[in-house]
mmCIF file with all atom_site columns, C-alpha atoms in Angstrom:
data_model
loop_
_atom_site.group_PDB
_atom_site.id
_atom_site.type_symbol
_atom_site.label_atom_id
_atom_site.label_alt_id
_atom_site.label_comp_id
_atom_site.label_asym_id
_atom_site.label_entity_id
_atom_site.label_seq_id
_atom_site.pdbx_PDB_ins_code
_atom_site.Cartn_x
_atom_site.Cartn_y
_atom_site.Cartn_z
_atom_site.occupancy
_atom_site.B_iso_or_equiv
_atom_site.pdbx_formal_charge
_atom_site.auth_seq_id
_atom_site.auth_comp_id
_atom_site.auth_asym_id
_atom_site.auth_atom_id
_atom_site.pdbx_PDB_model_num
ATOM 1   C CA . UNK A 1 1   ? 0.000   0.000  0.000   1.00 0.00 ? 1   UNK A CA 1
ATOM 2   C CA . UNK A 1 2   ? 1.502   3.680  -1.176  1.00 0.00 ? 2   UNK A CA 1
ATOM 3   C CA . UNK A 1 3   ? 2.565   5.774  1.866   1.00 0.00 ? 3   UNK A CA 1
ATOM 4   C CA . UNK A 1 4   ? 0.029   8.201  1.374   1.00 0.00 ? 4   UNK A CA 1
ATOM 5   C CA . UNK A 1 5   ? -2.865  5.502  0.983   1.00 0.00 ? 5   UNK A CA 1
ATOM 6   C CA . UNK A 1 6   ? -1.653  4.170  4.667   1.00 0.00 ? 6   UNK A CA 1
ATOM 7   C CA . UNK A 1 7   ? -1.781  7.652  5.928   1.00 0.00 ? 7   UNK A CA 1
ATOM 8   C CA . UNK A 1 8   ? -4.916  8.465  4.525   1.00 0.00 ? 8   UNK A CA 1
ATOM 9   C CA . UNK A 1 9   ? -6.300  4.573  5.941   1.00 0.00 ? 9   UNK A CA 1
ATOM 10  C CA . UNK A 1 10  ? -4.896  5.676  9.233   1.00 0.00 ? 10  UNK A CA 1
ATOM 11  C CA . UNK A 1 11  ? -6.845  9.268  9.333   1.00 0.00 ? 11  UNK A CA 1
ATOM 12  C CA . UNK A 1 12  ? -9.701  7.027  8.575   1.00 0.00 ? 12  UNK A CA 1
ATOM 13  C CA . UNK A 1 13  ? -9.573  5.268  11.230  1.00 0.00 ? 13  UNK A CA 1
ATOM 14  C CA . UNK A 1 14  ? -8.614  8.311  13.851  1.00 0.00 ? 14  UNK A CA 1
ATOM 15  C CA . UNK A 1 15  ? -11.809 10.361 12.510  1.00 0.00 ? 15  UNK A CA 1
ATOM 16  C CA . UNK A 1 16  ? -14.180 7.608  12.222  1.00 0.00 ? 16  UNK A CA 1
ATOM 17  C CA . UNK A 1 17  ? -13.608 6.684  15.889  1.00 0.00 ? 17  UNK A CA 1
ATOM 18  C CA . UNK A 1 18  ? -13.509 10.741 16.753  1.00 0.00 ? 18  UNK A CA 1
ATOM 19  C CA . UNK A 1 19  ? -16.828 10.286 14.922  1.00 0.00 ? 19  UNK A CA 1
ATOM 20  C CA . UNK A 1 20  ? -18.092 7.344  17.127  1.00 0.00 ? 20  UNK A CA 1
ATOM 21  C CA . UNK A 1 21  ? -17.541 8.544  20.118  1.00 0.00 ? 21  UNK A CA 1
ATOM 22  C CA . UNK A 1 22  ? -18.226 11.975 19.919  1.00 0.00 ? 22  UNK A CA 1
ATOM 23  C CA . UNK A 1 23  ? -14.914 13.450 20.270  1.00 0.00 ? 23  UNK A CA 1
ATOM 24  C CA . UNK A 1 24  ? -12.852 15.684 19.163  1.00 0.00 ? 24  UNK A CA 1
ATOM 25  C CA . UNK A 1 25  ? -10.657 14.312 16.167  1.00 0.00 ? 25  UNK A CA 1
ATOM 26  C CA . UNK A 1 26  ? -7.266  15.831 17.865  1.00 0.00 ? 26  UNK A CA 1
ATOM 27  C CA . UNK A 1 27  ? -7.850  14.226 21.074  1.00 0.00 ? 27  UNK A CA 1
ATOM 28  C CA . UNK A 1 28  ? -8.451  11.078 19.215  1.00 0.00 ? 28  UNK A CA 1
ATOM 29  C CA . UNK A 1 29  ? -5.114  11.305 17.153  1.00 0.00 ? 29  UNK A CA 1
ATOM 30  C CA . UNK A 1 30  ? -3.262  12.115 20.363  1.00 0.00 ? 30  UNK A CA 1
ATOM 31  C CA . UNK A 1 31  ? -4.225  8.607  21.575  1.00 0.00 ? 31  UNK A CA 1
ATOM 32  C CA . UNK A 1 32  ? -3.688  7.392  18.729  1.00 0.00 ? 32  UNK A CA 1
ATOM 33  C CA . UNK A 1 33  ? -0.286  8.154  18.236  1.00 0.00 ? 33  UNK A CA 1
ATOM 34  C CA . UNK A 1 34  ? 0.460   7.235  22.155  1.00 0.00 ? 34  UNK A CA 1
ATOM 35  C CA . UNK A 1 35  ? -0.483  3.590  20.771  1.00 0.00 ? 35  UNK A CA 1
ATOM 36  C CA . UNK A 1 36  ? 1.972   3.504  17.949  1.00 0.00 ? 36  UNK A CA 1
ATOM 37  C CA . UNK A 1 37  ? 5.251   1.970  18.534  1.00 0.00 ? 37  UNK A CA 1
ATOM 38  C CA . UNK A 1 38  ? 8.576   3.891  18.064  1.00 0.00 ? 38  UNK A CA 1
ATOM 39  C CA . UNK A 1 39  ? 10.074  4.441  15.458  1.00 0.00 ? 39  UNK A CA 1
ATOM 40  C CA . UNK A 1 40  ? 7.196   5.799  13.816  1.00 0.00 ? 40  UNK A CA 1
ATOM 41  C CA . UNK A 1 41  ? 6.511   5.468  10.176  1.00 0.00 ? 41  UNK A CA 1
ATOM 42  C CA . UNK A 1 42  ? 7.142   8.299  7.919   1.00 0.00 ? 42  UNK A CA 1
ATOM 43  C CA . UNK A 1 43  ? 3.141   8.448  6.533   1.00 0.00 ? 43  UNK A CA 1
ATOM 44  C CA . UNK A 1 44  ? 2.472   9.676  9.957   1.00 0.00 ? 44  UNK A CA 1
ATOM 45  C CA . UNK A 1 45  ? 2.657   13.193 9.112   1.00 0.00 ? 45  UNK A CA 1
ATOM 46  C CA . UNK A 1 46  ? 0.684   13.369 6.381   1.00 0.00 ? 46  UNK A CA 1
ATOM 47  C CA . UNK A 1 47  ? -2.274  11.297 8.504   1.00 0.00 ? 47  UNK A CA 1
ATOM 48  C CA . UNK A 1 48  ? -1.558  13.942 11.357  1.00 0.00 ? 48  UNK A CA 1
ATOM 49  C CA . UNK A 1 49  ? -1.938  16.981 8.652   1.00 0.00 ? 49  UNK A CA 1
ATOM 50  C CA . UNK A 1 50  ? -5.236  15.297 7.291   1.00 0.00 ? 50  UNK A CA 1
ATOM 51  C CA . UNK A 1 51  ? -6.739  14.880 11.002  1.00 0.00 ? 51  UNK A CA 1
ATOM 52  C CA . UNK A 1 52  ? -6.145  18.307 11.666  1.00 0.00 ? 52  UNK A CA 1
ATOM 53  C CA . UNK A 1 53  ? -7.201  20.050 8.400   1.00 0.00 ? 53  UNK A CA 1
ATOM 54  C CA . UNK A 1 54  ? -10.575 17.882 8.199   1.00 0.00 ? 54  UNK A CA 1
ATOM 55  C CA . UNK A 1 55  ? -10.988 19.100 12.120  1.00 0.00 ? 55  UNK A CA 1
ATOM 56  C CA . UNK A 1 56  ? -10.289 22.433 10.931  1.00 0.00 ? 56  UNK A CA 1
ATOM 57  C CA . UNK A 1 57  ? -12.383 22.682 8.349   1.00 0.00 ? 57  UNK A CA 1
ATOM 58  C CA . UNK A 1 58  ? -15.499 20.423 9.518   1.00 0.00 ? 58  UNK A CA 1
ATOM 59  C CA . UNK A 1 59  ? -18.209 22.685 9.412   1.00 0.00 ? 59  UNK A CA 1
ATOM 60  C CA . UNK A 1 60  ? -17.057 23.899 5.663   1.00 0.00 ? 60  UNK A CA 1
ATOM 61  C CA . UNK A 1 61  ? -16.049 20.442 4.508   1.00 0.00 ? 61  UNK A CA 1
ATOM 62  C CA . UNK A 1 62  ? -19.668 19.221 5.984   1.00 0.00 ? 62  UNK A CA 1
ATOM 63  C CA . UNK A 1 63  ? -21.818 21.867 4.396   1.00 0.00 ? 63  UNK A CA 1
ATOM 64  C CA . UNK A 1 64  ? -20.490 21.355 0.895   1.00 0.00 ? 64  UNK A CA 1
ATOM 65  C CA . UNK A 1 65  ? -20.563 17.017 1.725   1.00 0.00 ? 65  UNK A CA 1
ATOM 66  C CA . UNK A 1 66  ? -24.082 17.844 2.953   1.00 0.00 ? 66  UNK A CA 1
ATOM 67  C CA . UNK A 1 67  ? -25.063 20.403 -0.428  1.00 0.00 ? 67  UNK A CA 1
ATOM 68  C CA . UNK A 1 68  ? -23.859 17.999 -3.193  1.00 0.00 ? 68  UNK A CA 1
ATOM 69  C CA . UNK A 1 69  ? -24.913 14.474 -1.603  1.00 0.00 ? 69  UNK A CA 1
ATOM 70  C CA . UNK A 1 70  ? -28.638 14.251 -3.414  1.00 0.00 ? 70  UNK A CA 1
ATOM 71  C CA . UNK A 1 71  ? -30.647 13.182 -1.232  1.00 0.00 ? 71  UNK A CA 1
ATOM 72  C CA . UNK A 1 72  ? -28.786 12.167 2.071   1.00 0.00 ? 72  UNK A CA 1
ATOM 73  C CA . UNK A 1 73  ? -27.844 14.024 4.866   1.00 0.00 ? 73  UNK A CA 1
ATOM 74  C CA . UNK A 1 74  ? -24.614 13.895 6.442   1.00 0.00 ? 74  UNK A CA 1
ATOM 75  C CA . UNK A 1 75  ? -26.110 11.828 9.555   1.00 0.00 ? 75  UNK A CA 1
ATOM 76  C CA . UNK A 1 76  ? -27.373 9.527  6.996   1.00 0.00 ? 76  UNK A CA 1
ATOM 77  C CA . UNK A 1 77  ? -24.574 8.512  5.241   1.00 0.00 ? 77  UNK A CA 1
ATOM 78  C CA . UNK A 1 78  ? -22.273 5.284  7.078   1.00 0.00 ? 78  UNK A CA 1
ATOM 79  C CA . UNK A 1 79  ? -19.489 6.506  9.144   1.00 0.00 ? 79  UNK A CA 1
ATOM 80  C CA . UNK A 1 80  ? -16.540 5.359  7.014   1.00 0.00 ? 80  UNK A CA 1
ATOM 81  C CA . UNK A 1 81  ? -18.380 6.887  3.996   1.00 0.00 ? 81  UNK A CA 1
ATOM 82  C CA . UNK A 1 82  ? -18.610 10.606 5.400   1.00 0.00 ? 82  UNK A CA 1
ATOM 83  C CA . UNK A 1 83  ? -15.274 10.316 6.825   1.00 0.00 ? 83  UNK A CA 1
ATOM 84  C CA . UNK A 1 84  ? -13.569 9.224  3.572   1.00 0.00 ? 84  UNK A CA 1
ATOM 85  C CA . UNK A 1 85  ? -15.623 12.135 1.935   1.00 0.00 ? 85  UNK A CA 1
ATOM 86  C CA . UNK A 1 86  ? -14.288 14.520 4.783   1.00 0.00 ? 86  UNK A CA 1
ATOM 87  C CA . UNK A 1 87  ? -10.445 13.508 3.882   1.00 0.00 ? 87  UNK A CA 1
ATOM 88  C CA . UNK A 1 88  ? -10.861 13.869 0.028   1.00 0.00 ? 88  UNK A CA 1
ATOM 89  C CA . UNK A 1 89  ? -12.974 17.247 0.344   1.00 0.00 ? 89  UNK A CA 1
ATOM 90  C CA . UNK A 1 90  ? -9.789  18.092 2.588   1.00 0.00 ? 90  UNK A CA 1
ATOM 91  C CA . UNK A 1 91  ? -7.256  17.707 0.190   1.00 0.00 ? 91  UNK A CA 1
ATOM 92  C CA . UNK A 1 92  ? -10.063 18.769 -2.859  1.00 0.00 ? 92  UNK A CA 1
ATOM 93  C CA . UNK A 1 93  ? -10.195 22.278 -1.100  1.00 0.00 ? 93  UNK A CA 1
ATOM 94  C CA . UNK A 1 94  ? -6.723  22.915 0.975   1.00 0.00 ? 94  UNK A CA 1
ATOM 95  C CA . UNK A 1 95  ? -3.715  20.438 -0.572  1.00 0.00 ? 95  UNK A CA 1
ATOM 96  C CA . UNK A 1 96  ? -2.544  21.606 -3.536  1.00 0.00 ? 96  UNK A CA 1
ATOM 97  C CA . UNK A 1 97  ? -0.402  19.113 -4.336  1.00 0.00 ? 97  UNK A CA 1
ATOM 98  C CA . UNK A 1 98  ? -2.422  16.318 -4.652  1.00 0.00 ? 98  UNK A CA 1
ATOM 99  C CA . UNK A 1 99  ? -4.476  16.467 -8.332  1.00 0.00 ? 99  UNK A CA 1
ATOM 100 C CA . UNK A 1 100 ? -8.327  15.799 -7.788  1.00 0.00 ? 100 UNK A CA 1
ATOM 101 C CA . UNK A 1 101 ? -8.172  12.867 -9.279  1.00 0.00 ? 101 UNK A CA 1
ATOM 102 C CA . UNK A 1 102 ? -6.256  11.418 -7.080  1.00 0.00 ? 102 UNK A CA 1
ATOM 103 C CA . UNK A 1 103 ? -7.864  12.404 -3.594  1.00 0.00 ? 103 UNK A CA 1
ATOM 104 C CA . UNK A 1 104 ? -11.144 10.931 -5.512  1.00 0.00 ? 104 UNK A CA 1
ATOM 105 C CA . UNK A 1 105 ? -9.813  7.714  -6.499  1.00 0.00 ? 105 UNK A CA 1
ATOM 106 C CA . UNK A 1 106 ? -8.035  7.288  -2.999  1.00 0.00 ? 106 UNK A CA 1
ATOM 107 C CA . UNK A 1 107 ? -11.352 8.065  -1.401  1.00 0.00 ? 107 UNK A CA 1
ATOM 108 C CA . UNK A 1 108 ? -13.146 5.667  -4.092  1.00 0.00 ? 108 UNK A CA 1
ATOM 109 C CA . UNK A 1 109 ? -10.384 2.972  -3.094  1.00 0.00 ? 109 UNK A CA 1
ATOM 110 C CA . UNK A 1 110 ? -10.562 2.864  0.079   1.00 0.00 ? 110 UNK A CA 1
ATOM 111 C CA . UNK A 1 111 ? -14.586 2.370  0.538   1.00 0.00 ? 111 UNK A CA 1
ATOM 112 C CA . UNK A 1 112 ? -14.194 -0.645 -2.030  1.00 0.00 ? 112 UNK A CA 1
ATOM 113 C CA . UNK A 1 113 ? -12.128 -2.007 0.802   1.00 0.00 ? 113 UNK A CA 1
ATOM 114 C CA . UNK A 1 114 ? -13.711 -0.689 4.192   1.00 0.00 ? 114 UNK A CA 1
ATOM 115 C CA . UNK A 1 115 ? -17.266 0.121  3.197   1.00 0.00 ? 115 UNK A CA 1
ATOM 116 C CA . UNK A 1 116 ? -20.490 -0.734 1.443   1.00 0.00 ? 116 UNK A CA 1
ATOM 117 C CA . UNK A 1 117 ? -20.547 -2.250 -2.075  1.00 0.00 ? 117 UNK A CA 1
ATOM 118 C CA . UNK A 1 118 ? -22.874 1.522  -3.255  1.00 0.00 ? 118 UNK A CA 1
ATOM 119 C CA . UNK A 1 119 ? -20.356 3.293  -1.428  1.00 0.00 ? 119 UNK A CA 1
ATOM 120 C CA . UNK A 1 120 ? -17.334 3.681  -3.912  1.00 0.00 ? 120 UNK A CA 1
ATOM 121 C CA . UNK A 1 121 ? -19.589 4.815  -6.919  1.00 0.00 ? 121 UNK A CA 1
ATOM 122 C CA . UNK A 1 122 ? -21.750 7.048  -4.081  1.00 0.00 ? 122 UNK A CA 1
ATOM 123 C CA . UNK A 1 123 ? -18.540 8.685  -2.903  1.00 0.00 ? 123 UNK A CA 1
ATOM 124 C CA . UNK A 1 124 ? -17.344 9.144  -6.728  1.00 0.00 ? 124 UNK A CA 1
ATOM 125 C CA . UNK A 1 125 ? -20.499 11.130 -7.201  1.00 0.00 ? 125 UNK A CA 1
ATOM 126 C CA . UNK A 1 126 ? -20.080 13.261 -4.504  1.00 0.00 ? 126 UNK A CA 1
ATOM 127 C CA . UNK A 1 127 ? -16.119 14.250 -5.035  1.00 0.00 ? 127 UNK A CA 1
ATOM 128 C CA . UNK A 1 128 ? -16.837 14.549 -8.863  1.00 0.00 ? 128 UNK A CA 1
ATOM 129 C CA . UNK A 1 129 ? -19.068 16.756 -8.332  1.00 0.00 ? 129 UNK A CA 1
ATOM 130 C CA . UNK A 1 130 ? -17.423 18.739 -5.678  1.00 0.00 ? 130 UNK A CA 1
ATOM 131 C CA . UNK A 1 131 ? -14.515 18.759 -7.425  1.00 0.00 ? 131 UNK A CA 1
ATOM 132 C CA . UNK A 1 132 ? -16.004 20.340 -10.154 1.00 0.00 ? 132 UNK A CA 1
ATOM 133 C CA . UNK A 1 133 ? -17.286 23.255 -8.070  1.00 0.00 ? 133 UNK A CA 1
ATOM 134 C CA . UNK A 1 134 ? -14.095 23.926 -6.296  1.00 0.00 ? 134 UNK A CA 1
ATOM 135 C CA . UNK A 1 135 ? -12.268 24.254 -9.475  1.00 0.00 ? 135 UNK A CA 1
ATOM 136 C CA . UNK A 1 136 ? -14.104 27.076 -10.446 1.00 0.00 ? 136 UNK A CA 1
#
């Protein structure tokens, strides 16, 4: 699995429990790290960057999820699903170094693995068409 994949897998996982349990998603990655073994893998700073710029930029990130998902609200949607959307809209809107196509098919990837069999072509929907708006 690429680097950034694993990092990407890895803010997954720290913002779908942040998501669970009602927490914040930075006191969830500070745990999270705690429980990682030294030395730490490189990809950990890029997961770290994505926790914090989704956490940043939830209620933004959210209201443009929740505008361009026809018909389902952001409640609605499984947990791995909006949290996958939240790290793609992430690096859609703030990295500029990774080409939308690329935060799409990492986010389309990653639910064929972890989520739903509608999920990947849901999610592919929803980033296309976000994508689209954003480059404007």
């Amino acid at each position: 699995m690429p680097a950034r994949r694993k990092a990407r897998k890895r803010a997954l996982d720290v913002l779908y429990e942040a998501d669970l349990r009602d927490l914040p998603p930075g006191q969830v990655m500070t745990t999270y790290l705690d429980r990682i073994e030294k030395p730490r893998p490189d990809h950990l700073d890029y997961t770290v960057s994505l926790v914090e710029g989704v956490a940043k930029n939830l209620d933004r990130i959210d209201e443009l999820i929740a505008s361009y998902a026809e018909g389902w609200t952001i409640d609605r949607m499984p947990v791995v699903d909006r949290n996958l959307a939240r790290i793609a809209v992430y690096e859609l809107l703030y990295v500029g170094e990774i080409d939308d196509p690329v935060a799409i098919s990492e986010a389309v990837e990653l639910a064929k693995q972890m989520s739903t069999d509608d999920s990947p072509r849901f999610l592919n929907g929803i980033l296309g068409r976000i994508a689209e708006f954003a480059a404007r």
